[in-house]
PDB file of C-alpha atoms in Angstrom:
ATOM      1  CA  MET A   4      93.254  81.436 106.091  1.00 87.00           C
ATOM      2  CA  GLU A   5      93.570  78.851 103.200  1.00 94.00           C
ATOM      3  CA  SER A   6      97.126  78.410 102.114  1.00 94.00           C
ATOM      4  CA  VAL A   7      97.970  77.954  98.512  1.00 95.00           C
ATOM      5  CA  GLY A   8     100.630  75.880  96.665  1.00 92.00           C
ATOM      6  CA  SER A   9     103.713  75.974  98.631  1.00 93.00           C
ATOM      7  CA  GLY A  10     102.108  78.172 101.274  1.00 96.00           C
ATOM      8  CA  LEU A  11     103.729  81.604  99.984  1.00 97.00           C
ATOM      9  CA  ALA A  12     100.198  83.015  99.500  1.00 98.00           C
ATOM     10  CA  ALA A  13      96.671  82.518 101.112  1.00 98.00           C
ATOM     11  CA  ILE A  14      93.295  83.171 100.642  1.00 98.00           C
ATOM     12  CA  ASP A  15      90.647  84.570 103.315  1.00 98.00           C
ATOM     13  CA  TRP A  16      87.295  83.687 102.065  1.00 97.00           C
ATOM     14  CA  ASN A  17      84.735  86.107 103.474  1.00 95.00           C
ATOM     15  CA  GLY A  18      81.438  85.511 101.705  1.00 94.00           C
ATOM     16  CA  THR A  19      81.277  87.802  98.527  1.00 96.00           C
ATOM     17  CA  ARG A  20      84.642  89.291  99.326  1.00 98.00           C
ATOM     18  CA  ALA A  21      87.840  87.316  99.065  1.00 98.00           C
ATOM     19  CA  ASP A  22      91.222  88.474 100.877  1.00 98.00           C
ATOM     20  CA  VAL A  23      94.432  87.298  99.038  1.00 98.00           C
ATOM     21  CA  TYR A  24      97.784  87.416 100.996  1.00 98.00           C
ATOM     22  CA  LEU A  25     101.335  87.492 100.274  1.00 98.00           C
ATOM     23  CA  SER A  26     102.492  84.920 102.892  1.00 97.00           C
ATOM     24  CA  ARG A  27     106.188  85.226 103.583  1.00 96.00           C
ATOM     25  CA  PRO A  28     106.065  87.671 106.632  1.00 96.00           C
ATOM     26  CA  ASP A  29     109.336  86.707 108.082  1.00 95.00           C
ATOM     27  CA  LYS A  30     110.874  88.205 104.889  1.00 94.00           C
ATOM     28  CA  CYS A  31     108.484  91.120 104.642  1.00 96.00           C
ATOM     29  CA  ASN A  32     106.841  89.309 101.855  1.00 97.00           C
ATOM     30  CA  ALA A  33     109.614  89.755  99.434  1.00 95.00           C
ATOM     31  CA  MET A  34     108.710  88.195  96.203  1.00 95.00           C
ATOM     32  CA  THR A  35     110.433  85.009  94.958  1.00 93.00           C
ATOM     33  CA  VAL A  36     109.358  82.774  92.030  1.00 93.00           C
ATOM     34  CA  PRO A  37     107.526  80.213  94.470  1.00 94.00           C
ATOM     35  CA  LEU A  38     105.602  82.990  95.928  1.00 96.00           C
ATOM     36  CA  MET A  39     104.541  84.540  92.691  1.00 96.00           C
ATOM     37  CA  ARG A  40     103.546  81.315  91.458  1.00 96.00           C
ATOM     38  CA  ASP A  41     101.479  80.789  94.644  1.00 97.00           C
ATOM     39  CA  LEU A  42      99.967  84.114  94.209  1.00 97.00           C
ATOM     40  CA  ILE A  43      98.982  83.280  90.556  1.00 97.00           C
ATOM     41  CA  ALA A  44      97.097  80.075  92.036  1.00 97.00           C
ATOM     42  CA  ALA A  45      95.626  82.129  94.443  1.00 98.00           C
ATOM     43  CA  LEU A  46      94.126  84.989  92.290  1.00 98.00           C
ATOM     44  CA  GLU A  47      93.114  82.494  89.794  1.00 97.00           C
ATOM     45  CA  ALA A  48      91.176  80.468  92.386  1.00 97.00           C
ATOM     46  CA  VAL A  49      89.223  83.308  93.569  1.00 97.00           C
ATOM     47  CA  ASP A  50      88.554  84.752  90.405  1.00 97.00           C
ATOM     48  CA  ALA A  51      87.041  81.372  89.197  1.00 96.00           C
ATOM     49  CA  ASP A  52      84.662  81.587  92.348  1.00 95.00           C
ATOM     50  CA  ASP A  53      81.416  83.228  90.795  1.00 92.00           C
ATOM     51  CA  GLU A  54      80.319  84.132  94.533  1.00 94.00           C
ATOM     52  CA  VAL A  55      83.129  86.765  94.838  1.00 96.00           C
ATOM     53  CA  ARG A  56      82.244  90.080  93.669  1.00 96.00           C
ATOM     54  CA  ALA A  57      85.526  92.055  95.193  1.00 97.00           C
ATOM     55  CA  ALA A  58      88.934  91.040  96.355  1.00 98.00           C
ATOM     56  CA  THR A  59      91.591  92.539  98.081  1.00 98.00           C
ATOM     57  CA  LEU A  60      95.393  92.075  97.906  1.00 98.00           C
ATOM     58  CA  LEU A  61      97.283  92.337 101.200  1.00 98.00           C
ATOM     59  CA  GLY A  62     100.439  91.465 102.786  1.00 98.00           C
ATOM     60  CA  GLU A  63     100.347  88.860 105.710  1.00 97.00           C
ATOM     61  CA  GLY A  64     102.331  90.480 108.692  1.00 96.00           C
ATOM     62  CA  PRO A  65     103.250  94.301 109.404  1.00 96.00           C
ATOM     63  CA  VAL A  66     104.368  94.863 105.843  1.00 97.00           C
ATOM     64  CA  PHE A  67     102.724  94.763 102.287  1.00 98.00           C
ATOM     65  CA  CYS A  68     105.556  93.747 100.314  1.00 97.00           C
ATOM     66  CA  ALA A  69     108.944  94.631 100.265  1.00 96.00           C
ATOM     67  CA  GLY A  70     109.598  94.149  96.711  1.00 94.00           C
ATOM     68  CA  MET A  71     111.729  91.573  94.787  1.00 91.00           C
ATOM     69  CA  ASP A  72     113.743  89.244  96.822  1.00 85.00           C
ATOM     70  CA  LEU A  73     117.047  90.576  96.689  1.00 76.00           C
ATOM     71  CA  GLU A  74     119.141  87.557  96.816  1.00 77.00           C
ATOM     72  CA  MET A  75     116.900  86.201  94.138  1.00 74.00           C
ATOM     73  CA  MET A  76     117.591  89.674  91.945  1.00 67.00           C
ATOM     74  CA  ARG A  77     121.192  89.025  92.576  1.00 62.00           C
ATOM     75  CA  ASP A  78     121.657  85.632  91.587  1.00 59.00           C
ATOM     76  CA  ARG A  79     119.551  86.007  88.345  1.00 60.00           C
ATOM     77  CA  VAL A  80     122.475  87.758  86.468  1.00 55.00           C
ATOM     78  CA  GLU A  81     124.804  84.733  87.086  1.00 50.00           C
ATOM     79  CA  PRO A  82     125.653  82.824  83.691  1.00 49.00           C
ATOM     80  CA  ASP A  83     123.977  79.608  85.040  1.00 47.00           C
ATOM     81  CA  ALA A  84     120.948  81.171  86.656  1.00 47.00           C
ATOM     82  CA  GLU A  85     117.786  79.559  85.872  1.00 55.00           C
ATOM     83  CA  ILE A  86     115.161  82.578  86.686  1.00 65.00           C
ATOM     84  CA  ASP A  87     111.620  82.428  85.388  1.00 62.00           C
ATOM     85  CA  ARG A  88     111.576  86.146  83.950  1.00 71.00           C
ATOM     86  CA  ASP A  89     107.994  85.640  82.699  1.00 86.00           C
ATOM     87  CA  VAL A  90     106.378  84.908  86.111  1.00 92.00           C
ATOM     88  CA  PHE A  91     106.092  88.611  87.500  1.00 93.00           C
ATOM     89  CA  PRO A  92     104.598  89.823  84.344  1.00 95.00           C
ATOM     90  CA  GLU A  93     101.800  86.842  84.688  1.00 96.00           C
ATOM     91  CA  VAL A  94     100.910  87.711  88.092  1.00 97.00           C
ATOM     92  CA  LEU A  95     100.506  91.358  86.996  1.00 97.00           C
ATOM     93  CA  GLU A  96      98.276  90.258  84.059  1.00 96.00           C
ATOM     94  CA  THR A  97      96.165  88.059  86.428  1.00 97.00           C
ATOM     95  CA  ILE A  98      95.526  90.908  88.389  1.00 97.00           C
ATOM     96  CA  GLU A  99      94.598  93.067  85.487  1.00 94.00           C
ATOM     97  CA  GLU A 100      92.348  90.550  83.856  1.00 94.00           C
ATOM     98  CA  PHE A 101      90.634  89.674  87.207  1.00 95.00           C
ATOM     99  CA  ARG A 102      86.832  89.806  86.786  1.00 95.00           C
ATOM    100  CA  GLN A 103      85.986  91.645  89.609  1.00 95.00           C
ATOM    101  CA  PRO A 104      87.343  94.827  91.497  1.00 97.00           C
ATOM    102  CA  VAL A 105      90.680  94.271  93.210  1.00 98.00           C
ATOM    103  CA  VAL A 106      91.749  96.624  96.211  1.00 98.00           C
ATOM    104  CA  ALA A 107      95.417  96.832  97.284  1.00 98.00           C
ATOM    105  CA  GLY A 108      96.198  97.340 100.880  1.00 98.00           C
ATOM    106  CA  ILE A 109      99.552  98.996 101.049  1.00 98.00           C
ATOM    107  CA  LYS A 110     101.158  98.848 104.564  1.00 97.00           C
ATOM    108  CA  ARG A 111     104.539 100.393 105.539  1.00 96.00           C
ATOM    109  CA  ALA A 112     106.263  99.297 102.184  1.00 96.00           C
ATOM    110  CA  ALA A 113     105.779  99.022  98.664  1.00 96.00           C
ATOM    111  CA  PRO A 114     109.088  99.821  96.710  1.00 96.00           C
ATOM    112  CA  ALA A 115     110.062  98.784  93.202  1.00 93.00           C
ATOM    113  CA  GLY A 116     108.404  95.377  92.175  1.00 94.00           C
ATOM    114  CA  ALA A 117     105.913  95.900  95.033  1.00 97.00           C
ATOM    115  CA  PHE A 118     104.883  99.288  93.309  1.00 97.00           C
ATOM    116  CA  GLU A 119     104.363  97.738  90.210  1.00 97.00           C
ATOM    117  CA  LEU A 120     102.452  94.813  91.770  1.00 97.00           C
ATOM    118  CA  THR A 121      99.802  97.602  92.992  1.00 98.00           C
ATOM    119  CA  LEU A 122      99.304  99.157  89.611  1.00 97.00           C
ATOM    120  CA  PRO A 123      97.101  96.578  88.159  1.00 97.00           C
ATOM    121  CA  CYS A 124      94.776  96.812  91.037  1.00 98.00           C
ATOM    122  CA  ASP A 125      91.690  98.763  90.568  1.00 97.00           C
ATOM    123  CA  PHE A 126      91.896 100.415  94.005  1.00 98.00           C
ATOM    124  CA  ARG A 127      94.747 101.211  96.240  1.00 98.00           C
ATOM    125  CA  VAL A 128      94.671 102.205  99.819  1.00 98.00           C
ATOM    126  CA  ILE A 129      97.910 103.050 101.434  1.00 98.00           C
ATOM    127  CA  GLY A 130      99.086 103.855 105.092  1.00 98.00           C
ATOM    128  CA  ARG A 131     100.368 107.602 105.659  1.00 96.00           C
ATOM    129  CA  GLU A 132     104.018 106.324 106.496  1.00 95.00           C
ATOM    130  CA  ALA A 133     104.289 103.800 103.486  1.00 97.00           C
ATOM    131  CA  LYS A 134     107.536 103.848 101.398  1.00 97.00           C
ATOM    132  CA  TYR A 135     105.998 103.805  97.923  1.00 97.00           C
ATOM    133  CA  GLY A 136     108.146 104.378  94.847  1.00 96.00           C
ATOM    134  CA  LEU A 137     110.206 102.890  91.946  1.00 95.00           C
ATOM    135  CA  LEU A 138     113.794 102.578  92.970  1.00 92.00           C
ATOM    136  CA  GLU A 139     115.050 100.633  89.958  1.00 91.00           C
ATOM    137  CA  VAL A 140     117.108 103.507  88.572  1.00 92.00           C
ATOM    138  CA  ARG A 141     119.200 103.306  91.651  1.00 91.00           C
ATOM    139  CA  LEU A 142     119.763  99.978  91.128  1.00 86.00           C
ATOM    140  CA  GLY A 143     121.205  99.947  87.734  1.00 87.00           C
ATOM    141  CA  THR A 144     118.111  98.936  85.862  1.00 89.00           C
ATOM    142  CA  PHE A 145     114.507 100.538  85.480  1.00 93.00           C
ATOM    143  CA  PRO A 146     111.068  99.335  86.242  1.00 90.00           C
ATOM    144  CA  HIS A 147     110.206  97.127  83.469  1.00 90.00           C
ATOM    145  CA  ALA A 148     107.174  95.091  84.532  1.00 89.00           C
ATOM    146  CA  GLY A 149     104.613  97.730  83.720  1.00 88.00           C
ATOM    147  CA  GLY A 150     105.908 100.616  85.608  1.00 92.00           C
ATOM    148  CA  THR A 151     106.575 102.627  82.334  1.00 95.00           C
ATOM    149  CA  GLN A 152     103.500 101.758  80.791  1.00 94.00           C
ATOM    150  CA  ARG A 153     100.797 101.166  83.484  1.00 95.00           C
ATOM    151  CA  LEU A 154     102.022 104.119  85.379  1.00 96.00           C
ATOM    152  CA  PRO A 155     101.448 107.104  82.704  1.00 96.00           C
ATOM    153  CA  ARG A 156      97.899 105.700  82.189  1.00 94.00           C
ATOM    154  CA  LEU A 157      97.344 106.482  86.083  1.00 95.00           C
ATOM    155  CA  VAL A 158      99.132 109.736  86.533  1.00 96.00           C
ATOM    156  CA  GLY A 159      99.972 111.025  83.403  1.00 95.00           C
ATOM    157  CA  LEU A 160     103.314 111.189  81.483  1.00 96.00           C
ATOM    158  CA  SER A 161     104.878 114.044  83.058  1.00 96.00           C
ATOM    159  CA  LYS A 162     104.221 112.626  86.822  1.00 96.00           C
ATOM    160  CA  ALA A 163     105.218 109.303  85.613  1.00 97.00           C
ATOM    161  CA  LYS A 164     108.774 110.423  84.458  1.00 97.00           C
ATOM    162  CA  GLU A 165     108.993 111.964  87.881  1.00 97.00           C
ATOM    163  CA  ILE A 166     108.472 108.974  89.720  1.00 97.00           C
ATOM    164  CA  VAL A 167     110.459 106.609  87.509  1.00 97.00           C
ATOM    165  CA  LEU A 168     113.571 108.676  86.731  1.00 97.00           C
ATOM    166  CA  THR A 169     114.002 110.268  90.090  1.00 96.00           C
ATOM    167  CA  GLY A 170     113.713 106.924  91.975  1.00 95.00           C
ATOM    168  CA  GLU A 171     112.329 108.755  94.968  1.00 96.00           C
ATOM    169  CA  PHE A 172     109.717 107.630  97.009  1.00 97.00           C
ATOM    170  CA  VAL A 173     106.185 109.019  96.562  1.00 97.00           C
ATOM    171  CA  ASP A 174     104.634 110.767  99.651  1.00 97.00           C
ATOM    172  CA  PRO A 175     101.208 109.046 100.096  1.00 97.00           C
ATOM    173  CA  GLU A 176      99.410 112.363 100.237  1.00 97.00           C
ATOM    174  CA  ASP A 177     100.994 113.478  97.022  1.00 97.00           C
ATOM    175  CA  ALA A 178     100.270 109.854  95.642  1.00 97.00           C
ATOM    176  CA  ALA A 179      96.522 110.559  96.649  1.00 97.00           C
ATOM    177  CA  GLU A 180      96.388 114.134  94.895  1.00 96.00           C
ATOM    178  CA  MET A 181      97.798 112.759  91.582  1.00 96.00           C
ATOM    179  CA  GLY A 182      95.222 109.973  91.670  1.00 96.00           C
ATOM    180  CA  LEU A 183      97.713 107.098  92.226  1.00 97.00           C
ATOM    181  CA  VAL A 184      96.172 105.989  95.179  1.00 97.00           C
ATOM    182  CA  HIS A 185      92.425 106.215  96.047  1.00 97.00           C
ATOM    183  CA  GLU A 186      92.837 106.899 100.011  1.00 97.00           C
ATOM    184  CA  VAL A 187      95.329 107.533 102.737  1.00 98.00           C
ATOM    185  CA  VAL A 188      94.782 105.968 106.066  1.00 98.00           C
ATOM    186  CA  ASP A 189      96.560 105.347 109.310  1.00 97.00           C
ATOM    187  CA  THR A 190      99.232 102.475 109.088  1.00 96.00           C
ATOM    188  CA  GLU A 191      97.368 100.396 111.651  1.00 96.00           C
ATOM    189  CA  VAL A 192      94.044 100.349 109.749  1.00 98.00           C
ATOM    190  CA  VAL A 193      95.310  99.860 106.123  1.00 98.00           C
ATOM    191  CA  ASP A 194      94.011  96.242 105.722  1.00 98.00           C
ATOM    192  CA  GLU A 195      90.943  96.753 107.546  1.00 98.00           C
ATOM    193  CA  ARG A 196      90.034  99.892 105.179  1.00 98.00           C
ATOM    194  CA  ALA A 197      91.002  97.757 102.175  1.00 98.00           C
ATOM    195  CA  LYS A 198      88.263  95.199 103.006  1.00 98.00           C
ATOM    196  CA  ALA A 199      85.725  97.633 104.020  1.00 98.00           C
ATOM    197  CA  PHE A 200      86.364  99.223 100.554  1.00 98.00           C
ATOM    198  CA  ALA A 201      85.737  95.892  98.914  1.00 98.00           C
ATOM    199  CA  ASP A 202      82.869  95.292 101.020  1.00 97.00           C
ATOM    200  CA  ASP A 203      81.205  98.539  99.799  1.00 96.00           C
ATOM    201  CA  LEU A 204      81.911  97.312  96.178  1.00 96.00           C
ATOM    202  CA  CYS A 205      80.237  93.940  97.092  1.00 95.00           C
ATOM    203  CA  GLU A 206      76.952  95.688  97.601  1.00 93.00           C
ATOM    204  CA  ASN A 207      76.764  96.504  93.921  1.00 92.00           C
ATOM    205  CA  ALA A 208      75.619  94.138  91.120  1.00 92.00           C
ATOM    206  CA  PRO A 209      78.255  91.600  90.383  1.00 92.00           C
ATOM    207  CA  LEU A 210      77.487  91.450  86.631  1.00 94.00           C
ATOM    208  CA  GLY A 211      77.411  95.139  86.420  1.00 93.00           C
ATOM    209  CA  LEU A 212      80.521  95.446  88.191  1.00 94.00           C
ATOM    210  CA  ARG A 213      82.162  92.887  85.916  1.00 94.00           C
ATOM    211  CA  ASN A 214      81.159  94.620  82.710  1.00 95.00           C
ATOM    212  CA  ALA A 215      81.705  98.107  84.034  1.00 95.00           C
ATOM    213  CA  LYS A 216      85.548  97.121  84.479  1.00 95.00           C
ATOM    214  CA  ARG A 217      85.787  95.697  81.318  1.00 95.00           C
ATOM    215  CA  ALA A 218      84.632  98.804  79.713  1.00 95.00           C
ATOM    216  CA  LEU A 219      86.566 100.814  81.653  1.00 95.00           C
ATOM    217  CA  ASN A 220      89.903  98.883  80.840  1.00 93.00           C
ATOM    218  CA  ALA A 221      89.304  99.242  77.197  1.00 94.00           C
ATOM    219  CA  ALA A 222      88.866 102.994  77.426  1.00 92.00           C
ATOM    220  CA  LEU A 223      92.415 103.800  76.935  1.00 87.00           C
ATOM    221  CA  GLU A 224      93.022 101.139  74.377  1.00 90.00           C
ATOM    222  CA  LEU A 225      90.164 101.912  71.971  1.00 93.00           C
ATOM    223  CA  PRO A 226      89.270 104.846  69.837  1.00 94.00           C
ATOM    224  CA  LEU A 227      86.250 106.646  71.178  1.00 95.00           C
ATOM    225  CA  GLU A 228      83.723 105.300  68.746  1.00 95.00           C
ATOM    226  CA  ARG A 229      84.890 101.827  69.052  1.00 96.00           C
ATOM    227  CA  GLY A 230      84.889 102.098  72.817  1.00 95.00           C
ATOM    228  CA  LEU A 231      81.272 103.520  72.875  1.00 96.00           C
ATOM    229  CA  GLU A 232      80.112 100.590  70.715  1.00 96.00           C
ATOM    230  CA  TYR A 233      81.821  98.193  73.393  1.00 95.00           C
ATOM    231  CA  GLU A 234      80.423  99.935  76.066  1.00 95.00           C
ATOM    232  CA  ARG A 235      76.874  99.564  74.542  1.00 94.00           C
ATOM    233  CA  ARG A 236      77.498  95.823  73.705  1.00 95.00           C
ATOM    234  CA  LEU A 237      78.498  95.044  77.471  1.00 94.00           C
ATOM    235  CA  ALA A 238      75.389  96.872  78.640  1.00 93.00           C
ATOM    236  CA  TYR A 239      73.028  95.086  76.398  1.00 93.00           C
ATOM    237  CA  GLU A 240      74.426  91.624  77.684  1.00 93.00           C
ATOM    238  CA  LEU A 241      72.606  92.772  81.126  1.00 92.00           C
ATOM    239  CA  ASP A 242      69.239  93.794  79.654  1.00 90.00           C
ATOM    240  CA  ASP A 243      67.971  90.312  80.375  1.00 89.00           C
ATOM    241  CA  THR A 244      69.195  89.358  83.592  1.00 91.00           C
ATOM    242  CA  ASP A 245      67.728  88.707  87.058  1.00 89.00           C
ATOM    243  CA  ASP A 246      69.999  91.459  88.472  1.00 85.00           C
ATOM    244  CA  TYR A 247      68.853  94.175  85.969  1.00 84.00           C
ATOM    245  CA  ARG A 248      65.226  93.550  86.966  1.00 89.00           C
ATOM    246  CA  GLU A 249      65.967  93.365  90.663  1.00 81.00           C
ATOM    247  CA  GLY A 250      67.919  96.601  90.625  1.00 84.00           C
ATOM    248  CA  PHE A 251      65.123  98.503  89.205  1.00 81.00           C
ATOM    249  CA  GLU A 252      62.279  96.781  91.007  1.00 84.00           C
ATOM    250  CA  ALA A 253      64.225  97.645  94.384  1.00 83.00           C
ATOM    251  CA  ARG A 254      64.734 101.139  93.522  1.00 85.00           C
ATOM    252  CA  LEU A 255      60.978 101.675  92.496  1.00 85.00           C
ATOM    253  CA  GLU A 256      60.100  99.723  96.114  1.00 82.00           C
ATOM    254  CA  ASP A 257      62.487 101.975  98.016  1.00 84.00           C
ATOM    255  CA  ARG A 258      64.444  98.862  99.325  1.00 87.00           C
ATOM    256  CA  GLU A 259      67.723  97.383  99.253  1.00 86.00           C
ATOM    257  CA  PRO A 260      68.475  94.968  96.081  1.00 85.00           C
ATOM    258  CA  GLU A 261      69.459  91.624  96.377  1.00 87.00           C
ATOM    259  CA  PHE A 262      71.694  90.692  93.781  1.00 89.00           C
ATOM    260  CA  ARG A 263      72.553  87.087  92.884  1.00 86.00           C
ATOM    261  CA  GLY A 264      74.793  87.402  89.802  1.00 79.00           C
ATOM    262  CA  GLU A 265      72.353  86.072  87.440  1.00 77.00           C
TER     263      GLU A 265
END
């Protein structure tokens, strides 16, 4: 793997798939400001590579992420604390604006901030025993890095209120039933299943994936008429591409297409 920045994030390049790791396994990948800055740099490096068609977001070691580093969170309330409060929202926005699909692999734990870290990902694969929930109301605050805004868009307002206001862990099978996660697997295969999920996405046309994601992300923000217009405009952009021609020629010739992102 290629370490990034101060070494608290890493990239494993695998052809058209890139695996981005939180790399602080001795602390269960608990997030600090340096880790989050490294994670932004890793995500931006992957997103800038036109060869990448899908990415995963994983935790190095046995745990996806323990959430925010507790010592950092305690110290941030001190009068002379100099904590970058914008870095975590920047991480989430970087994931949300990532051009290609991102698959999160949730191993063993993703509480509080780690839960919010998974929300802007396009797909979430979770282990059966994972501790997954928003605990902030039990810590004297509430989730305010997208937990109250992104979560209702995924599961509806009523379920989002249940998750946020009870502060309880969400059973992985229940999370799948409400559409919060896409697949529940055994803990020991979470990372491999997330990679396989991303590999399946990589078989599709990269320009089609990119524009489809843009259209879908706009669906809840635009009125229907404007959304339909935006969808058509994004589709028209692909009409004169080699991949568009290759997709239809391959189907007519009964063979697998060879997309090049052109």
